[in-house]
Short mmCIF file of C-alpha atoms in Angstrom, two decimals:
data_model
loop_
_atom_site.label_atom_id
_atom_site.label_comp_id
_atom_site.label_asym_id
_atom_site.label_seq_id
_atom_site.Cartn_x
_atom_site.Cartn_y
_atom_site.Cartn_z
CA UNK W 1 0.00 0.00 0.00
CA UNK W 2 1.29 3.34 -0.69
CA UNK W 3 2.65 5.49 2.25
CA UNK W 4 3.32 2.17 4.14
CA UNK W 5 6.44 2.44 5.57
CA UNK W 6 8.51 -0.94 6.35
CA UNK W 7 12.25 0.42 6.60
CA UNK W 8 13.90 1.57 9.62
CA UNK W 9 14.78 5.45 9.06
CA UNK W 10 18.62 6.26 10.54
CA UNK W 11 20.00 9.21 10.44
CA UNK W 12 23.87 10.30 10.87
CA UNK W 13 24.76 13.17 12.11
CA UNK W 14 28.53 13.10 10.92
CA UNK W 15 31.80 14.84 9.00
CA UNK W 16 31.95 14.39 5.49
CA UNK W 17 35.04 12.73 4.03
CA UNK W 18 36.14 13.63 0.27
CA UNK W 19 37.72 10.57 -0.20
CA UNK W 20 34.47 8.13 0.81
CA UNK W 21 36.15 6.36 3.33
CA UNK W 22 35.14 7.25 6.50
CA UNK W 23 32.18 9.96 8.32
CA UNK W 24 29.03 10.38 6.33
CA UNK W 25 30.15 8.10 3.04
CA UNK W 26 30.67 5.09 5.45
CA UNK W 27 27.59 5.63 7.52
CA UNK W 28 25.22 5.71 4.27
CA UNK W 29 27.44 2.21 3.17
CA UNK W 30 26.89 0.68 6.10
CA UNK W 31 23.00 1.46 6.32
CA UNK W 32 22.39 0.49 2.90
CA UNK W 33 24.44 -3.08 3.80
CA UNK W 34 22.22 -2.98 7.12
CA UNK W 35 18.71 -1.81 4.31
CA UNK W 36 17.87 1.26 6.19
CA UNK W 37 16.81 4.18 5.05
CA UNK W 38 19.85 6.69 5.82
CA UNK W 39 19.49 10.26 6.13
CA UNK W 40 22.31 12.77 7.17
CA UNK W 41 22.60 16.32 9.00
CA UNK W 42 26.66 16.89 8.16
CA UNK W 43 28.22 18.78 11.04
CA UNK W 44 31.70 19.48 8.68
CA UNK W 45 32.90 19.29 5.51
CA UNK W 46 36.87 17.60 5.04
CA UNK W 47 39.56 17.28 2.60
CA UNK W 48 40.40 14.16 3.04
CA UNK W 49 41.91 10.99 0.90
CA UNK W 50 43.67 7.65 2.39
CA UNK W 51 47.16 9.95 3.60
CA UNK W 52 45.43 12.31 5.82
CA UNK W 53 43.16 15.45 6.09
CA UNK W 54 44.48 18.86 4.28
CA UNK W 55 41.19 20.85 5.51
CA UNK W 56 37.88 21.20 7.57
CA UNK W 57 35.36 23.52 7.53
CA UNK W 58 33.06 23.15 10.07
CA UNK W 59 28.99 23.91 9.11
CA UNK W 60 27.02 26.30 11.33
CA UNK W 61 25.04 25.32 13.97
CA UNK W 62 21.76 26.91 12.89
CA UNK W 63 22.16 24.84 9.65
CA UNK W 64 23.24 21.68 11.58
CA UNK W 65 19.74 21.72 13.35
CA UNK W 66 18.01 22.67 10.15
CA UNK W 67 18.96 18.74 8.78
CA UNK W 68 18.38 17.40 11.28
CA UNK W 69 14.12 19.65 11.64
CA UNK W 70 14.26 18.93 7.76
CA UNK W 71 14.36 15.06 8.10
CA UNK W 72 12.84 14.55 11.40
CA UNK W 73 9.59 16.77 10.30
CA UNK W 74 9.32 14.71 6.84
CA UNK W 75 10.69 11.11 7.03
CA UNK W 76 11.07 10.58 10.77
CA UNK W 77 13.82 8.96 12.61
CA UNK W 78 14.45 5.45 14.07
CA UNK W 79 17.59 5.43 15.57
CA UNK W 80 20.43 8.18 15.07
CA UNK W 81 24.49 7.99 15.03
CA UNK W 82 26.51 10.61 15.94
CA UNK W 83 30.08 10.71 14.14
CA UNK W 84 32.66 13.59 14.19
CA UNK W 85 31.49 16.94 15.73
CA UNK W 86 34.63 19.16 16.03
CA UNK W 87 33.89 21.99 18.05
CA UNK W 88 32.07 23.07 21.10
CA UNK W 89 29.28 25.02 19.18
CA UNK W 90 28.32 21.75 16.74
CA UNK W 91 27.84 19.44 20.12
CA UNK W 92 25.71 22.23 21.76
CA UNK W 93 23.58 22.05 18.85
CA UNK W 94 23.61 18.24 18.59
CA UNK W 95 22.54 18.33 22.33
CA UNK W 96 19.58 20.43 21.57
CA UNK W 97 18.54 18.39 18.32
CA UNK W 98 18.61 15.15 20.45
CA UNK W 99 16.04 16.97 22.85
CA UNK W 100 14.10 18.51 20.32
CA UNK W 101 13.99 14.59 18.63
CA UNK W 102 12.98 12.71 21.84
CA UNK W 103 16.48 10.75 21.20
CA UNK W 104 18.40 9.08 23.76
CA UNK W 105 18.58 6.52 26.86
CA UNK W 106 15.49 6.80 28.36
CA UNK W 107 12.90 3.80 27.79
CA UNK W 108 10.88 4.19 24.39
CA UNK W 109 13.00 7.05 23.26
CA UNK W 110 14.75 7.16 19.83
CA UNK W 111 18.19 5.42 20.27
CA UNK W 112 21.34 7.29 20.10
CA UNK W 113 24.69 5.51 19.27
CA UNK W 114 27.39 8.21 19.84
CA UNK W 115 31.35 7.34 17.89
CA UNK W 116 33.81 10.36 19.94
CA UNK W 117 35.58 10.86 16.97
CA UNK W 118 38.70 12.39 17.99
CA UNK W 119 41.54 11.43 15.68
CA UNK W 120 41.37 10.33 12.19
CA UNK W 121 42.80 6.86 10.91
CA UNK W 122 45.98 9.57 9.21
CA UNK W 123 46.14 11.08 13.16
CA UNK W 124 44.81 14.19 12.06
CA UNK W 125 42.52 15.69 15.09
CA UNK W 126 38.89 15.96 14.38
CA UNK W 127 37.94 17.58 17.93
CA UNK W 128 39.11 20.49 19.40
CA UNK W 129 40.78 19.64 22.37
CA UNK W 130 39.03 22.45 24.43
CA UNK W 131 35.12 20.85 23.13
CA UNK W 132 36.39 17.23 25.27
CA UNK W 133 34.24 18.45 28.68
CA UNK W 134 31.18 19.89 26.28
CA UNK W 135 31.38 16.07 24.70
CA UNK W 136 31.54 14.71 28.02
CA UNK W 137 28.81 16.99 29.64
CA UNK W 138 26.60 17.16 27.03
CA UNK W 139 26.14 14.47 24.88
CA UNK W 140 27.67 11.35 26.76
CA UNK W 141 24.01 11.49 29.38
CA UNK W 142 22.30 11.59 25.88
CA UNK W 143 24.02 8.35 24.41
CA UNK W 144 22.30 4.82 24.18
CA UNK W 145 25.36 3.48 23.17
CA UNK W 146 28.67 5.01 23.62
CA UNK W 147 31.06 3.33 21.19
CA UNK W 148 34.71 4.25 21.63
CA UNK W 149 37.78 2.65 20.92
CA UNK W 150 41.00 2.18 23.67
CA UNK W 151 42.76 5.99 23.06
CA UNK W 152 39.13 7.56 22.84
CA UNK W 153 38.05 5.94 26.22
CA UNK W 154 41.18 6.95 27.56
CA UNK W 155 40.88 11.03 26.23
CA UNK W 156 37.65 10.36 27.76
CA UNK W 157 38.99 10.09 31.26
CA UNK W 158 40.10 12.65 33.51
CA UNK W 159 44.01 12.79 32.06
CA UNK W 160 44.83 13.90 35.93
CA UNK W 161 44.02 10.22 36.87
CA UNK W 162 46.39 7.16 35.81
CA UNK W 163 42.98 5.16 34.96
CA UNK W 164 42.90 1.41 33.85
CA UNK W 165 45.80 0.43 31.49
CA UNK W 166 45.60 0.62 27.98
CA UNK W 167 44.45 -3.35 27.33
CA UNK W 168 42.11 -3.61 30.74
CA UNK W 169 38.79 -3.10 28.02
CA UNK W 170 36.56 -3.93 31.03
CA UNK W 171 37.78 -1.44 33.80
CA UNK W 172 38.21 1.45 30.62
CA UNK W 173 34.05 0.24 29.60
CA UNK W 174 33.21 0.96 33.32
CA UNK W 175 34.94 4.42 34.27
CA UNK W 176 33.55 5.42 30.75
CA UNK W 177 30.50 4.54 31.74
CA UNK W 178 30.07 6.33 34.75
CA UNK W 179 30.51 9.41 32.71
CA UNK W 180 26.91 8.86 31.97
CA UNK W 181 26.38 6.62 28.37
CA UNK W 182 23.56 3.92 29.35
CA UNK W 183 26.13 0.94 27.70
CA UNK W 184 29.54 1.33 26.74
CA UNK W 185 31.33 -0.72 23.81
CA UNK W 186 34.95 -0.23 23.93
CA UNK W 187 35.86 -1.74 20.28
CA UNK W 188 38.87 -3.87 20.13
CA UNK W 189 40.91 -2.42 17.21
CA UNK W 190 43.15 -1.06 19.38
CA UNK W 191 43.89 -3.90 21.57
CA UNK W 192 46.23 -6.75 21.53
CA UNK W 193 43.24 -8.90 21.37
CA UNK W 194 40.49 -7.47 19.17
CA UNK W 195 37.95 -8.38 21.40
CA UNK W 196 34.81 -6.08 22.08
CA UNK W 197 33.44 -5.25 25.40
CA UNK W 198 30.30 -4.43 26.03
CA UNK W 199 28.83 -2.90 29.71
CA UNK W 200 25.56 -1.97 30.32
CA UNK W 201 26.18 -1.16 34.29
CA UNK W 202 25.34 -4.54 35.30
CA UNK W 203 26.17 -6.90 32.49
CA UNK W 204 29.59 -6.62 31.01
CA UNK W 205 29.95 -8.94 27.84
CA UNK W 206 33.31 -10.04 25.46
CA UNK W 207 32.71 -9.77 21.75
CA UNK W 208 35.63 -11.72 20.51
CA UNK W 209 36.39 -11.32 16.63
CA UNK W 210 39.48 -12.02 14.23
CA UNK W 211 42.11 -9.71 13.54
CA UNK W 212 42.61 -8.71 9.45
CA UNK W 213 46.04 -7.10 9.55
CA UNK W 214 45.96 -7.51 5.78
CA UNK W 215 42.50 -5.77 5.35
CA UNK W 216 41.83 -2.42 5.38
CA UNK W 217 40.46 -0.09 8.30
CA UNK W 218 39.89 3.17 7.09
CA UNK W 219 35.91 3.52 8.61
CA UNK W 220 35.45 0.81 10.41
CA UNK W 221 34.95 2.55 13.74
CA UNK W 222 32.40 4.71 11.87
CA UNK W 223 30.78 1.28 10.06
CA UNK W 224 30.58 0.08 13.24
CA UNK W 225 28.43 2.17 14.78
CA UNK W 226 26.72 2.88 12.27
CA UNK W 227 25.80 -0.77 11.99
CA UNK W 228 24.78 -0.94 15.53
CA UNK W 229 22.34 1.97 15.15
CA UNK W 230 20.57 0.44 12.32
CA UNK W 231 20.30 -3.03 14.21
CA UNK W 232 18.35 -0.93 16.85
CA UNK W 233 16.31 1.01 14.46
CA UNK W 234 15.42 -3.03 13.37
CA UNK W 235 14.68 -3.42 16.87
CA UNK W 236 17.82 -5.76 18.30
CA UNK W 237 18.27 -5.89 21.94
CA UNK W 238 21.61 -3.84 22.41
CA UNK W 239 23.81 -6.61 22.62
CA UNK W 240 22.56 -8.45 19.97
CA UNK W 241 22.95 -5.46 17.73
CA UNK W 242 26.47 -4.92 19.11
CA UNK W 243 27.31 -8.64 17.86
CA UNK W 244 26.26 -7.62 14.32
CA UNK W 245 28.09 -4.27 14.42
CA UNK W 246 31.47 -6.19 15.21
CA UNK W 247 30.79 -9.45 13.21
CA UNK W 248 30.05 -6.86 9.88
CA UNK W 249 32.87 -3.94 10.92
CA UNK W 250 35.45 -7.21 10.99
CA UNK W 251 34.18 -8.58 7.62
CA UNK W 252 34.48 -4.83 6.11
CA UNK W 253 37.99 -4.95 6.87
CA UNK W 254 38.56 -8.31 5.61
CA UNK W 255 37.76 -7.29 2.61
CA UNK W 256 38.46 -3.77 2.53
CA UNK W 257 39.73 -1.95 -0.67
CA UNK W 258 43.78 -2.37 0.06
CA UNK W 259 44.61 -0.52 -3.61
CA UNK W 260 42.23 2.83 -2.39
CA UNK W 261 44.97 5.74 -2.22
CA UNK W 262 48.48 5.10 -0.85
CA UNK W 263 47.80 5.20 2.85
CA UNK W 264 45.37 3.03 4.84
CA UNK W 265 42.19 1.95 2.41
CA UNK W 266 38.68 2.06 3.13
CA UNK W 267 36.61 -0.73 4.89
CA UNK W 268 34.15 -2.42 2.62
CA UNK W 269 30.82 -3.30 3.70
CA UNK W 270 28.97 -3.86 0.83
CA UNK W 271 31.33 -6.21 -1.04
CA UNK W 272 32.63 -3.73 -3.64
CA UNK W 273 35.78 -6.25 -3.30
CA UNK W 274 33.54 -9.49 -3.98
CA UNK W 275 32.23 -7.98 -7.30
CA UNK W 276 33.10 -8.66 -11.50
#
C-alpha cells in the first residue's frame, strides 16, 4: 500500500570525508548493507583521501539543526548515530537536536549511538581539544550506546588520573561509563586482542572477533556504529545489535579496498571487493 512504511529510518549526524572512506560516506554504506533508510545532517565538511586530512570547515550550527528539523519533520527517525562533531558550538547544537527529537537513553526514546571521533585513521585531530568536557557533559548522558575505541576511552577520562591500562577493556568500559552513556562498547581495534566489550552497568559482555592485519580499516569505527544503530532502528536488543556491528565492521575490513589511495584503504561493507 502506498505510504506504508517498512524500513527503519537512521540518520547520521557526521563529517563528510572527500575521499568516501570514512564519516558520512561510510555511515550511508553501512546502512544500505544494514537496508535502512539513511538520512544525514553533516556537522563538517573535510579534505580528506587515504594519507590524511588537508582541511575542515566546520557547518554552522543553525544549519546543523536545520537537517536534522528537515528530516525529522518529513521522514522521521528510528535510531540516530553521531560521528565527528569538532567543536564546542556543533555538540551544543547536537545536544539540543537530540532533545528537540525525543532521542536518547530513556525507555521508548529514539536510540542514540554516539562514535567520539577524535583522531582520524591519518592522526589528524577531528575535535578540538578544548570541546572534550562539552562532549563529556553534554552528549555522553544523551548516548544509548557510547562506542569508543582504547585511546578515545582513555581522552575520555580525567588525564589527571592514571585510569585502567591501555588493554584492561573492562575497567576502561566501566569508568567510561560512569561518565553517563547507558552501555559502553569499547571496540577492540586497538587492543592486543580485538575483542569487544560491552557494559551496560550490570552486564559486562566479550565480543571476541578475528584480527585482518591484511585488510583495510579506514571507517570501520564509523561502520561500526553505524551498523549498531541500524540493528536498533530493526529493533535488536543492544547486545545483539552490538554482535552484528562487530561481526560486519570485521568482515568490512577483511575485505576492505587495500589498492584505495596510498595510505590506509577504506573498509568495505557492501562487497565492492567481492564484485566482476
Amino acid at each position: 500500500m502506498a505510504g506504508t512504511r517498512t524500513i527503519p529510518r537512521v540518520l547520521s549526524i557526521a563529517g563528510s570525508d572527500s575521499g568516501g572512506g570514512a564519516g558520512i560516506q561510510a555511515d550511508l554504506k553501512a546502512f544500505v548493507a544494514c537496508r535502512v533508510h539513511g538520512m544525514t545532517a553533516i556537522t563538517a565538511i573535510t579534505a580528506q583521501n587515504t594519507v590524511g586530512v588537508t582541511g575542515v570547515h566546520t557547518i554552522p550550527p543553525e544549519m546543523i539543526l536545520a537537517q536534522v528539523r528537515a528530516v525529522a519533520d518529513d521522514i522521521g527517525v528510528d535510531a540516530i548515530k553521531i560521528g565527528m562533531l569538532g567543536n564546542t558550538q556543533t555538540i551544543e547544537a547536537v545536544a539540543q537536536a537530540l532533545d528537540e527529537l525525543g532521542a536518547g537513553p530513556q525507555a521508548g526514546s529514539t536510540p542514540v549511538v554516539l562514535d567520539p571521533v577524535m583522531i582520524a585513521e591519518s592522526g589528524a585531530r577531528l575535535l578540538e581539544p578544548e570541546a572534550r568536557a562539552a562532549l563529556i557533559e553534554l552528549l555522553l548522558p544523551r548516548a544509548t550506546v557510547l562506542t569508543p575505541n582504547v585511546p578515545e576511552a582513555r581522552a575520555l577520562l580525567d588525564p589527571e588520573e592514571a585510569g585502567p591500562a591501555d588493554d584492561d577493556a573492562p575497567a576502561l568500559a566501566r569508568a567510561v561509563r560512569r561518565l553517563g552513556p547507558a552501555i559502553v562498547i569499547v571496540t577492540g581495534g586497538h587492543r592486543a586482542s580485538a575483542t569487544d566489550v560491552f557494559f551496560d552497568g550490570s552486564t559486562l559482555v566479550e565480543i571476541p572477533g578475528e584480527r585482518y592485519p591484511d585488510g583495510a580499516a579506514h571507517g570501520s569505527g564509523c561502520t561500526h556504529s553505524s551498523v549498531l544503530a541500524a540493528r536498533l532502528a530493526w529493533g535488536d536488543e543492544p547486545v545483539q545489535a552490538a554482535r552484528r556491528a562487530k561481526e560486519m565492521a570485521a568482515a568490512a575490513v577483511r575485505h576492505g579496498l587495500v589498492g584505495i589511495g596510498a595510505g590506509p584503504g577504506p573498509v568495505d561493507v557492501i562487497g565492492l571487493s567481492q564484485g566482476s
